[in-house]
Coordinates of C-alpha atoms in Angstrom, one line a residue:
M1 CA -220.8 -103.3 21.2
E2 CA -217.8 -102.4 19.3
T3 CA -219.5 -100.5 17.2
L4 CA -221.4 -98.4 20.1
P5 CA -221.1 -94.9 20.3
T6 CA -218.7 -93.7 23.0
E7 CA -221.8 -91.6 24.5
V8 CA -223.9 -94.7 24.5
F9 CA -221.7 -96.9 27.0
N10 CA -220.7 -93.5 28.7
E11 CA -224.9 -93.1 29.0
I12 CA -224.9 -96.8 30.5
L13 CA -222.0 -96.2 32.6
D14 CA -223.6 -93.3 34.3
Q15 CA -226.7 -95.2 35.9
F16 CA -224.0 -97.3 38.4
E17 CA -223.9 -94.1 39.9
P18 CA -226.2 -91.1 39.6
G19 CA -226.4 -87.8 40.4
L20 CA -222.6 -87.9 39.9
H21 CA -222.5 -84.7 37.5
E22 CA -224.4 -82.6 39.7
F23 CA -222.4 -80.8 41.1
P24 CA -222.7 -78.0 42.2
R25 CA -226.0 -78.2 42.8
A26 CA -229.2 -75.3 43.6
N27 CA -229.2 -76.0 47.1
P28 CA -226.4 -78.5 48.1
W29 CA -227.7 -79.3 52.3
A30 CA -231.7 -79.8 50.7
R31 CA -231.2 -82.8 48.2
P32 CA -231.9 -86.4 48.8
R33 CA -229.7 -88.6 48.4
P34 CA -229.1 -90.4 45.0
Y35 CA -231.0 -94.3 45.1
K36 CA -227.7 -96.3 44.9
P37 CA -228.7 -100.8 45.7
E38 CA -226.2 -101.3 48.6
H39 CA -225.1 -104.6 46.8
I40 CA -223.7 -102.4 43.5
D41 CA -220.3 -101.9 44.5
S42 CA -219.4 -99.2 41.0
K43 CA -215.8 -99.5 42.2
Q44 CA -215.5 -103.3 41.4
H45 CA -217.6 -103.4 38.4
F46 CA -215.5 -100.5 37.0
A47 CA -212.4 -102.2 37.8
R48 CA -213.8 -104.9 36.0
L49 CA -214.6 -103.5 32.7
R50 CA -211.5 -102.6 32.3
L51 CA -209.9 -106.2 32.1
V52 CA -212.6 -106.8 29.4
C53 CA -210.4 -104.6 26.7
K54 CA -208.5 -101.3 25.3
R55 CA -211.7 -99.5 24.4
F56 CA -213.7 -100.7 28.4
S57 CA -210.5 -100.0 29.9
E58 CA -210.3 -96.2 28.6
L59 CA -214.0 -96.0 29.0
A60 CA -214.2 -97.1 32.7
A61 CA -211.1 -95.4 34.1
P62 CA -212.6 -91.9 34.3
Y63 CA -215.6 -93.2 36.4
L64 CA -212.9 -96.0 38.4
F65 CA -210.7 -92.7 38.7
R66 CA -212.7 -89.6 40.2
S67 CA -213.0 -89.4 43.3
I68 CA -209.9 -91.0 45.1
G69 CA -209.4 -91.7 48.9
L70 CA -206.3 -92.2 51.0
R71 CA -206.5 -93.4 54.6
F72 CA -203.1 -92.3 57.0
N73 CA -200.9 -95.4 55.8
M74 CA -198.3 -96.9 54.1
K75 CA -200.2 -99.2 51.2
S76 CA -202.4 -96.2 50.7
F77 CA -200.2 -93.7 50.6
G78 CA -198.1 -96.1 48.0
R79 CA -201.2 -96.9 45.8
L80 CA -201.9 -92.6 45.5
E81 CA -197.8 -92.7 44.9
R82 CA -199.1 -95.4 41.7
L83 CA -201.4 -93.4 40.4
A84 CA -199.8 -90.4 39.9
E85 CA -197.4 -91.7 38.6
R86 CA -199.5 -93.1 35.1
P87 CA -201.2 -89.1 34.4
K88 CA -203.2 -90.8 31.6
L89 CA -204.9 -92.4 34.8
A90 CA -204.0 -89.2 37.6
R91 CA -206.1 -86.6 35.0
H92 CA -209.3 -88.7 35.7
V93 CA -209.3 -87.8 39.3
K94 CA -212.0 -84.7 39.9
K95 CA -212.8 -85.2 44.0
F96 CA -209.8 -86.5 46.2
V97 CA -211.0 -87.1 49.7
Y98 CA -208.2 -87.4 52.6
L99 CA -209.1 -89.8 55.5
M100 CA -207.2 -88.7 58.5
P101 CA -206.9 -90.4 61.3
Y102 CA -206.0 -89.6 65.0
L103 CA -202.3 -89.6 65.6
Y104 CA -201.1 -91.5 68.0
F105 CA -198.5 -90.0 71.6
E106 CA -196.6 -92.1 73.5
G107 CA -196.7 -91.3 76.8
D108 CA -193.5 -91.9 79.7
Q109 CA -194.8 -95.8 79.9
D110 CA -194.5 -98.3 77.6
F111 CA -197.5 -99.9 75.5
E112 CA -197.2 -103.4 77.6
T113 CA -197.1 -102.1 80.7
F114 CA -200.8 -100.5 79.5
R115 CA -202.2 -103.3 78.8
A116 CA -200.8 -105.7 81.7
D117 CA -201.3 -102.2 84.5
R118 CA -204.5 -103.6 86.5
S119 CA -205.1 -100.8 89.1
I120 CA -206.8 -98.9 85.5
R121 CA -210.2 -100.4 85.6
F122 CA -212.1 -101.7 82.5
S123 CA -215.2 -103.7 82.3
N124 CA -214.9 -107.2 80.6
K125 CA -216.3 -106.3 77.5
L126 CA -213.5 -102.5 77.1
R127 CA -211.2 -105.2 78.4
Q128 CA -212.0 -107.2 75.5
I129 CA -212.2 -103.8 73.1
M130 CA -208.5 -102.6 74.0
F131 CA -206.4 -105.8 74.8
E132 CA -207.7 -109.0 72.3
E133 CA -205.5 -111.5 72.7
R134 CA -204.5 -112.2 69.1
E135 CA -201.6 -110.4 67.8
P136 CA -200.6 -108.0 66.7
F137 CA -201.6 -105.9 69.4
Y138 CA -203.6 -102.8 67.7
Y139 CA -202.5 -99.5 69.7
P140 CA -198.9 -99.9 68.9
T141 CA -199.2 -101.6 65.9
V142 CA -200.7 -98.2 64.4
F143 CA -198.4 -95.8 66.1
K144 CA -195.5 -96.8 64.5
E145 CA -197.4 -97.4 61.2
Q146 CA -198.1 -93.5 61.1
Q147 CA -194.6 -93.5 62.7
E148 CA -193.2 -94.5 59.2
V149 CA -196.2 -92.4 57.2
M150 CA -194.3 -89.1 58.8
H151 CA -191.0 -90.3 58.2
G152 CA -189.1 -88.2 56.3
S153 CA -192.0 -86.4 55.3
Y154 CA -193.0 -89.1 52.9
D155 CA -197.0 -88.5 53.1
L156 CA -195.9 -84.8 51.8
F157 CA -193.4 -86.2 49.3
V158 CA -196.8 -88.6 47.8
L159 CA -199.5 -85.2 48.5
K160 CA -197.1 -82.5 46.4
K161 CA -196.6 -85.7 43.6
A162 CA -200.6 -86.5 43.1
M163 CA -201.3 -83.0 43.0
K164 CA -199.4 -81.8 40.5
A165 CA -200.3 -85.4 38.6
F166 CA -203.8 -84.1 39.1
T167 CA -204.7 -82.0 36.4
S168 CA -208.5 -81.8 36.4
L169 CA -208.8 -82.2 40.8
Q170 CA -211.9 -79.7 41.6
Q171 CA -213.2 -80.8 45.0
I172 CA -210.7 -81.4 48.0
Q173 CA -212.5 -83.3 51.5
L174 CA -210.9 -83.3 55.1
L175 CA -212.4 -85.6 56.6
S176 CA -211.7 -87.6 60.3
V177 CA -211.5 -91.2 61.4
M178 CA -212.4 -92.9 64.4
V179 CA -212.4 -97.2 65.3
H180 CA -214.3 -97.9 68.8
K181 CA -210.5 -98.4 70.4
D182 CA -209.8 -95.0 69.2
I183 CA -213.3 -93.7 71.2
V184 CA -212.5 -95.8 73.9
L185 CA -208.5 -94.5 74.0
R186 CA -209.7 -90.7 74.3
N187 CA -213.1 -91.5 76.6
L188 CA -210.8 -93.2 79.1
A189 CA -207.5 -90.3 78.9
S190 CA -210.0 -87.8 79.1
S191 CA -210.9 -89.1 82.3
F192 CA -207.3 -89.6 84.2
D193 CA -205.8 -85.9 85.4
E194 CA -202.6 -87.6 84.8
W195 CA -202.6 -89.7 81.4
E196 CA -199.2 -92.0 81.0
F197 CA -199.8 -94.3 78.0
I198 CA -200.6 -93.8 74.9
D199 CA -202.5 -91.5 73.7
C200 CA -205.0 -90.2 70.2
R201 CA -205.8 -86.8 69.0
W202 CA -207.4 -85.0 66.4
I203 CA -206.2 -81.4 66.5
P204 CA -202.4 -83.0 65.9
A205 CA -204.1 -84.4 63.5
C206 CA -205.6 -82.5 62.0
R207 CA -202.7 -79.7 61.7
H208 CA -200.6 -82.6 60.0
A209 CA -203.3 -83.1 57.7
V210 CA -204.1 -79.3 56.4
D211 CA -200.2 -78.4 56.7
T212 CA -199.1 -81.1 54.0
L213 CA -202.3 -80.7 51.9
L214 CA -202.0 -77.1 51.9
M215 CA -197.9 -76.9 51.0
A216 CA -199.4 -79.6 48.2
V217 CA -202.0 -78.0 46.7
L218 CA -199.7 -74.6 46.1
Y219 CA -196.5 -76.6 44.9
G220 CA -198.8 -78.9 42.6
N221 CA -201.6 -75.9 41.7
P222 CA -204.3 -78.3 40.9
P223 CA -207.8 -76.0 39.7
V224 CA -209.5 -76.7 42.8
S225 CA -212.9 -75.7 43.3
S226 CA -214.2 -76.2 46.1
F227 CA -213.3 -77.6 49.7
S228 CA -214.7 -79.3 53.0
S229 CA -213.8 -80.8 56.8
P230 CA -217.2 -81.1 58.4
T231 CA -214.0 -81.8 61.6
L232 CA -211.7 -78.6 60.8
S233 CA -209.8 -77.4 64.2
P234 CA -209.0 -74.2 64.8
Q235 CA -205.6 -74.1 65.5
S236 CA -205.6 -76.3 61.9
L237 CA -206.8 -72.9 60.1
L238 CA -204.1 -71.0 61.8
Q239 CA -201.9 -73.0 59.9
I240 CA -203.2 -72.2 56.9
T241 CA -202.9 -68.2 57.6
S242 CA -199.1 -69.1 58.0
G243 CA -199.2 -71.2 54.7
M244 CA -200.6 -68.0 53.2
Q245 CA -198.1 -65.6 54.3
R246 CA -195.3 -67.9 53.1
S247 CA -196.4 -68.2 49.6
S248 CA -197.3 -65.6 46.8
L249 CA -199.3 -68.6 45.3
A250 CA -201.4 -68.0 48.1
A251 CA -203.7 -65.4 45.6
K252 CA -204.3 -67.2 42.8
D253 CA -205.1 -70.7 44.5
W254 CA -208.1 -68.7 46.9
G255 CA -209.1 -66.9 43.9
Q256 CA -210.2 -70.4 42.2
L257 CA -212.5 -71.7 45.1
S258 CA -216.0 -71.3 44.8
H259 CA -217.2 -73.8 47.0
L260 CA -215.9 -73.9 50.6
D261 CA -218.2 -76.2 53.4
I262 CA -216.0 -76.1 57.3
T263 CA -217.7 -77.2 60.1
F264 CA -215.0 -76.1 63.5
D265 CA -214.5 -78.7 65.9
E266 CA -213.1 -76.7 68.4
R267 CA -213.4 -79.9 71.0
P268 CA -210.2 -80.5 73.2
D269 CA -208.9 -83.6 72.6
R270 CA -208.0 -84.4 76.2
S271 CA -210.9 -83.5 78.0
Y272 CA -213.5 -84.3 75.2
L273 CA -216.6 -84.6 77.7
D274 CA -215.6 -81.2 79.3
T275 CA -217.3 -78.5 77.5
A276 CA -217.5 -75.8 79.6
E277 CA -213.8 -74.1 77.8
T278 CA -215.3 -74.7 74.4
R279 CA -216.1 -71.2 73.4
L280 CA -213.3 -70.5 70.8
K281 CA -210.9 -69.4 74.1
G282 CA -207.7 -67.9 72.5
H283 CA -208.6 -68.0 69.0
I284 CA -211.1 -65.4 68.1
S285 CA -208.2 -62.4 67.3
P286 CA -206.3 -64.7 65.6
L287 CA -209.9 -66.5 63.4
S288 CA -210.4 -62.7 63.0
A289 CA -207.0 -61.9 61.3
F290 CA -207.0 -64.9 59.4
F291 CA -210.4 -64.5 57.9
K292 CA -210.0 -61.2 56.9
L293 CA -207.3 -62.0 54.7
F294 CA -209.2 -64.7 53.9
C295 CA -211.9 -62.9 52.2
S296 CA -210.0 -60.7 50.2
Y297 CA -208.9 -63.7 48.7
T298 CA -211.7 -65.2 47.6
E299 CA -213.8 -63.1 45.7
N300 CA -214.5 -66.1 43.4
L301 CA -217.0 -67.9 46.0
S302 CA -220.4 -68.5 45.2
T303 CA -221.2 -71.7 47.6
L304 CA -220.0 -70.0 51.8
Y305 CA -221.2 -72.5 54.6
L306 CA -219.5 -72.2 58.1
R307 CA -220.2 -73.6 61.1
F308 CA -218.7 -74.1 64.6
T309 CA -218.6 -76.8 67.3
P310 CA -222.7 -78.3 66.8
G311 CA -224.2 -78.0 69.9
L312 CA -221.5 -75.2 71.2
P313 CA -223.3 -71.8 69.5
V314 CA -220.2 -69.3 69.7
R315 CA -221.1 -65.4 70.5
L316 CA -218.6 -63.7 67.9
P317 CA -219.7 -60.8 65.6
L318 CA -220.3 -61.8 61.9
D319 CA -217.9 -58.8 61.4
D320 CA -215.6 -60.0 62.7
V321 CA -215.3 -63.3 60.1
F322 CA -216.4 -62.0 57.4
H323 CA -215.1 -57.6 57.8
G324 CA -218.2 -56.7 55.9
T325 CA -217.5 -58.3 53.0
T326 CA -219.4 -58.7 49.7
W327 CA -219.3 -61.6 47.1
T328 CA -220.5 -60.5 43.8
K329 CA -220.7 -64.2 42.2
L330 CA -222.1 -65.6 46.4
R331 CA -225.8 -67.5 46.0
I332 CA -226.0 -70.2 48.8
L333 CA -225.0 -69.5 51.9
G334 CA -225.1 -70.8 55.7
I335 CA -224.2 -70.3 58.6
G336 CA -224.3 -72.3 62.4
S337 CA -223.7 -72.8 65.6
W338 CA -223.9 -69.0 65.9
M339 CA -224.8 -66.2 68.7
L340 CA -226.2 -63.4 66.7
R341 CA -227.8 -60.4 66.3
A342 CA -231.1 -60.1 63.8
E343 CA -228.9 -56.8 62.4
D344 CA -226.6 -59.3 62.0
I345 CA -228.4 -61.8 59.1
I346 CA -230.4 -59.3 57.8
G347 CA -227.0 -57.3 57.3
I348 CA -225.3 -60.0 55.7
A349 CA -228.8 -60.9 53.5
Q350 CA -229.1 -58.1 52.2
R351 CA -224.9 -57.1 51.1
H352 CA -225.6 -60.3 48.8
R353 CA -229.6 -59.2 47.5
N354 CA -228.8 -58.7 44.1
T355 CA -226.9 -62.5 44.0
L356 CA -228.2 -64.8 46.4
K357 CA -230.6 -67.8 45.9
G358 CA -230.7 -70.0 48.6
L359 CA -230.0 -69.2 52.9
R360 CA -229.3 -72.1 55.1
L361 CA -229.3 -70.7 58.9
S362 CA -228.7 -73.3 60.9
E363 CA -228.7 -73.3 64.3
V364 CA -228.5 -69.6 65.3
Y365 CA -229.5 -68.2 68.5
L366 CA -230.6 -64.5 68.3
I367 CA -228.9 -62.4 71.4
D368 CA -230.2 -58.4 72.6
D369 CA -234.0 -59.0 72.0
G370 CA -234.2 -59.7 67.9
R371 CA -236.9 -61.1 66.9
W372 CA -237.2 -64.0 64.0
K373 CA -240.4 -62.1 63.2
D374 CA -238.5 -59.5 62.0
V375 CA -235.7 -61.4 59.9
A376 CA -238.3 -62.9 58.4
I377 CA -240.0 -60.2 57.4
A378 CA -236.6 -57.7 56.4
L379 CA -235.9 -61.8 53.6
K380 CA -239.2 -61.0 52.3
A381 CA -239.1 -57.1 52.2
S382 CA -235.3 -57.6 50.6
M383 CA -233.8 -60.4 49.4
K384 CA -236.7 -61.4 46.3
R385 CA -234.1 -64.1 43.8
L386 CA -233.9 -66.7 47.3
E387 CA -235.5 -69.7 45.9
W388 CA -235.2 -72.0 49.3
V389 CA -234.5 -70.5 52.6
G390 CA -233.1 -73.4 55.3
L391 CA -234.2 -72.4 59.7
Q392 CA -232.5 -76.1 60.6
D393 CA -232.9 -75.5 64.9
I394 CA -233.4 -71.4 64.8
G395 CA -234.1 -70.3 68.1
Y396 CA -233.0 -67.5 71.3
E397 CA -230.6 -67.5 73.3
G398 CA -232.5 -68.4 76.2
E399 CA -233.8 -70.9 74.9
Y400 CA -229.9 -72.6 74.2
V401 CA -229.2 -72.4 78.2
R402 CA -232.5 -73.9 78.8
K403 CA -231.7 -77.1 77.2
A404 CA -227.9 -76.9 78.6
A405 CA -229.2 -76.4 82.0
Y406 CA -231.0 -79.2 80.9
I407 CA -228.4 -81.9 79.9
E408 CA -226.1 -80.5 82.5
T409 CA -228.7 -81.8 85.1
Y410 CA -229.5 -85.3 82.9
S411 CA -225.8 -85.4 82.7
D412 CA -225.3 -84.8 86.9
T413 CA -228.5 -87.4 87.2
S414 CA -226.2 -90.3 85.1
S415 CA -224.7 -93.7 86.7
E416 CA -221.1 -94.2 85.6
E417 CA -222.8 -97.9 84.8
D418 CA -224.8 -95.6 82.0
F419 CA -222.3 -94.4 80.3
D420 CA -220.5 -97.9 80.2
D421 CA -223.0 -98.0 78.2
I422 CA -223.5 -95.3 76.0
E423 CA -219.3 -95.5 74.6
T424 CA -219.4 -99.4 74.1
D425 CA -222.7 -99.9 72.5
N426 CA -223.5 -97.1 70.7
T427 CA -220.7 -95.5 69.3
S428 CA -219.7 -98.6 67.1
T429 CA -220.3 -102.0 66.1
R430 CA -218.1 -105.6 64.7
S431 CA -214.9 -103.7 66.9
F432 CA -213.3 -106.9 68.3
D433 CA -211.0 -107.6 64.9
I434 CA -210.4 -104.1 63.3
H435 CA -206.5 -104.7 61.7
P436 CA -204.8 -100.8 60.9
S437 CA -206.0 -101.6 57.4
Q438 CA -209.8 -103.4 57.6
A439 CA -210.7 -99.1 58.6
D440 CA -214.0 -99.7 56.3
D441 CA -215.4 -102.4 59.2
D442 CA -215.4 -99.8 62.2
V443 CA -215.0 -95.9 61.6
I444 CA -216.8 -92.7 61.8
Y445 CA -216.1 -90.0 59.2
G446 CA -216.0 -86.7 59.8
N447 CA -217.7 -87.6 63.3
V448 CA -219.0 -83.8 64.9
F449 CA -222.5 -84.5 63.1
T450 CA -224.9 -86.2 61.2
S451 CA -227.1 -85.6 57.5
S452 CA -230.8 -86.3 57.6
E453 CA -231.4 -88.5 54.4
D454 CA -234.0 -87.1 53.3
T455 CA -233.8 -83.2 54.1
G456 CA -230.1 -82.8 54.3
S457 CA -230.2 -81.0 57.2
S458 CA -227.5 -81.3 59.9
S459 CA -227.6 -82.6 63.4
G460 CA -225.4 -81.5 65.8
I461 CA -224.6 -84.5 67.9
S462 CA -222.4 -82.5 71.4
S463 CA -220.0 -84.3 73.1
C464 CA -223.1 -84.2 76.0
G465 CA -225.0 -86.4 74.3
Y466 CA -227.3 -84.5 72.9
T467 CA -228.8 -84.0 69.3
A468 CA -230.1 -80.5 68.2
N469 CA -233.4 -81.3 66.8
A470 CA -234.4 -82.9 70.3
S471 CA -237.4 -81.6 72.7
F472 CA -237.5 -80.9 76.5
G473 CA -240.1 -80.0 77.6
S474 CA -242.0 -77.0 76.8
L475 CA -239.5 -76.5 73.7
G476 CA -241.1 -79.8 71.9
T477 CA -242.7 -79.2 68.0
I478 CA -246.4 -77.9 67.4
D479 CA -248.1 -80.3 64.2
E480 CA -248.0 -78.0 61.2
D481 CA -251.8 -78.9 60.1
D482 CA -252.6 -78.2 63.5
P483 CA -255.3 -75.4 62.7
E484 CA -254.7 -74.3 67.0
E485 CA -250.9 -73.5 66.5
D486 CA -249.8 -70.1 67.3
L487 CA -247.2 -68.6 64.9
M488 CA -246.4 -65.6 66.7
D489 CA -243.4 -65.3 67.8
Y490 CA -242.5 -63.8 70.8
G491 CA -238.7 -63.5 71.7
V492 CA -239.0 -67.4 74.0
T493 CA -238.6 -70.1 71.3
V494 CA -239.2 -71.0 68.0
S495 CA -241.1 -73.7 66.9
Q496 CA -241.6 -76.7 63.5
A497 CA -244.3 -75.4 62.6
Q498 CA -243.4 -72.3 62.9
R499 CA -239.6 -72.0 61.3
K500 CA -241.5 -74.5 58.3
H501 CA -244.0 -71.5 58.3
W502 CA -241.1 -68.6 57.8
E503 CA -238.7 -71.0 55.6
R504 CA -242.1 -71.3 53.2
W505 CA -243.6 -67.6 53.6
I506 CA -240.1 -66.2 52.9
V507 CA -240.2 -67.7 49.0
G508 CA -243.8 -67.5 48.6
K509 CA -243.4 -71.5 47.8
N510 CA -242.7 -74.5 49.4
A511 CA -239.4 -75.4 48.0
N512 CA -239.9 -78.7 48.4
T513 CA -243.3 -79.6 45.9
G514 CA -242.3 -76.1 44.5
E515 CA -246.1 -75.6 44.6
A516 CA -247.1 -71.6 46.4
Y517 CA -247.4 -70.1 49.2
T518 CA -249.6 -67.5 50.5
R519 CA -250.6 -68.2 54.0
P520 CA -250.2 -64.5 55.6
L521 CA -247.8 -64.3 58.6

């Protein structure tokens, strides 16, 4: 064993985590996840391997510290600080995942009053979840720990120290973390006009995470080329604008960014189930101003995916976001949860016809009498370099309105008992023995949408409780192999057979198998 070359050992260790060296990949949203047996915990294997001898310690270190996850508690920040103080280990970090929980806020009433208040109607199941008899009482314990982390800007101090030490850092990912108790508390608070007790909120949590991450990155200046977040609030993005204006290093830092994957979660904290006013009201102009500045700095983008709240598409012209920008290195473009004109889609695609290899349109609805058939024809004619096209859940404005009306009608006829069953049974499991430090047992990470394991396509989950892939009445899908299927585009709805046909017809092949596709439009 001691005489084996290092390259051979690396080939062996690579088998524990297949696919780690494939970033960036051709289609980041349509790639099957690498097989990894559930019983294999590679982190534990690498940690034990480092205890064998000095050489094994050096061989396993790059694998053990390649990806670092940070939770918002003192224990996790302490570990991160100790890692940052060891340059030989910190230089191996290539991916940093920030697991940000909802922040707790005190109300007018203290915690014990909340637990003892019998005027709040709880089912026995909810009371058991929120107020189990064992100590410590969950909510005040987490609240005090969060305050301790932020006291004296300790979290910012450690993040700065880490970003300075992570000299090989390539990717940063920001995820929201919710335990079942957060979901129950948020839904309970949202049902009251005036809530006097402890509350948990994502908007201030995301704003705090973005602001501290930004300042730490600007301070440490690591070579970050990728940023992603599936639950970024628009208010947090506006915080980035002020940070960029404060630092002369902003242009340099954003200029090295090549991969950006963001989903905006615009839903408010206290009225999570009320989606009537969640269309970026009051944020459009500031967001447009930010993106104008952002586009001028990010000249090296090769992958860009921008999505708004799944199930709640925004009516926002593309020029108000991208301002006619042409990225000379852009290879993959994704747009999601948007109401657009056909000309907007054709225009941004044709501006990148010489570079674009992948195009993904997810939950995009055409307005102003546009036709998807016209979009497909334009892409086929001008986008000669395209290797794959994804048209997940595309449709028309009228189709979306009918879906929303169906959901609203369904919600109005649901009983209070039905809602109780949904929030307690379908959101999580194993929720009765949670401690602040045991986040692995009962959490939802990046909980705006989930991804299909087979195709990589995203399914938007709105706060009404439906997925964008659901079929309602006449909006159902048609079997792609049915010889009687109607592939004509009437500007009313888009079937699964139509979008699959257009995806293959545009690129002239089946992107999954590589087989030629010559079926006429």
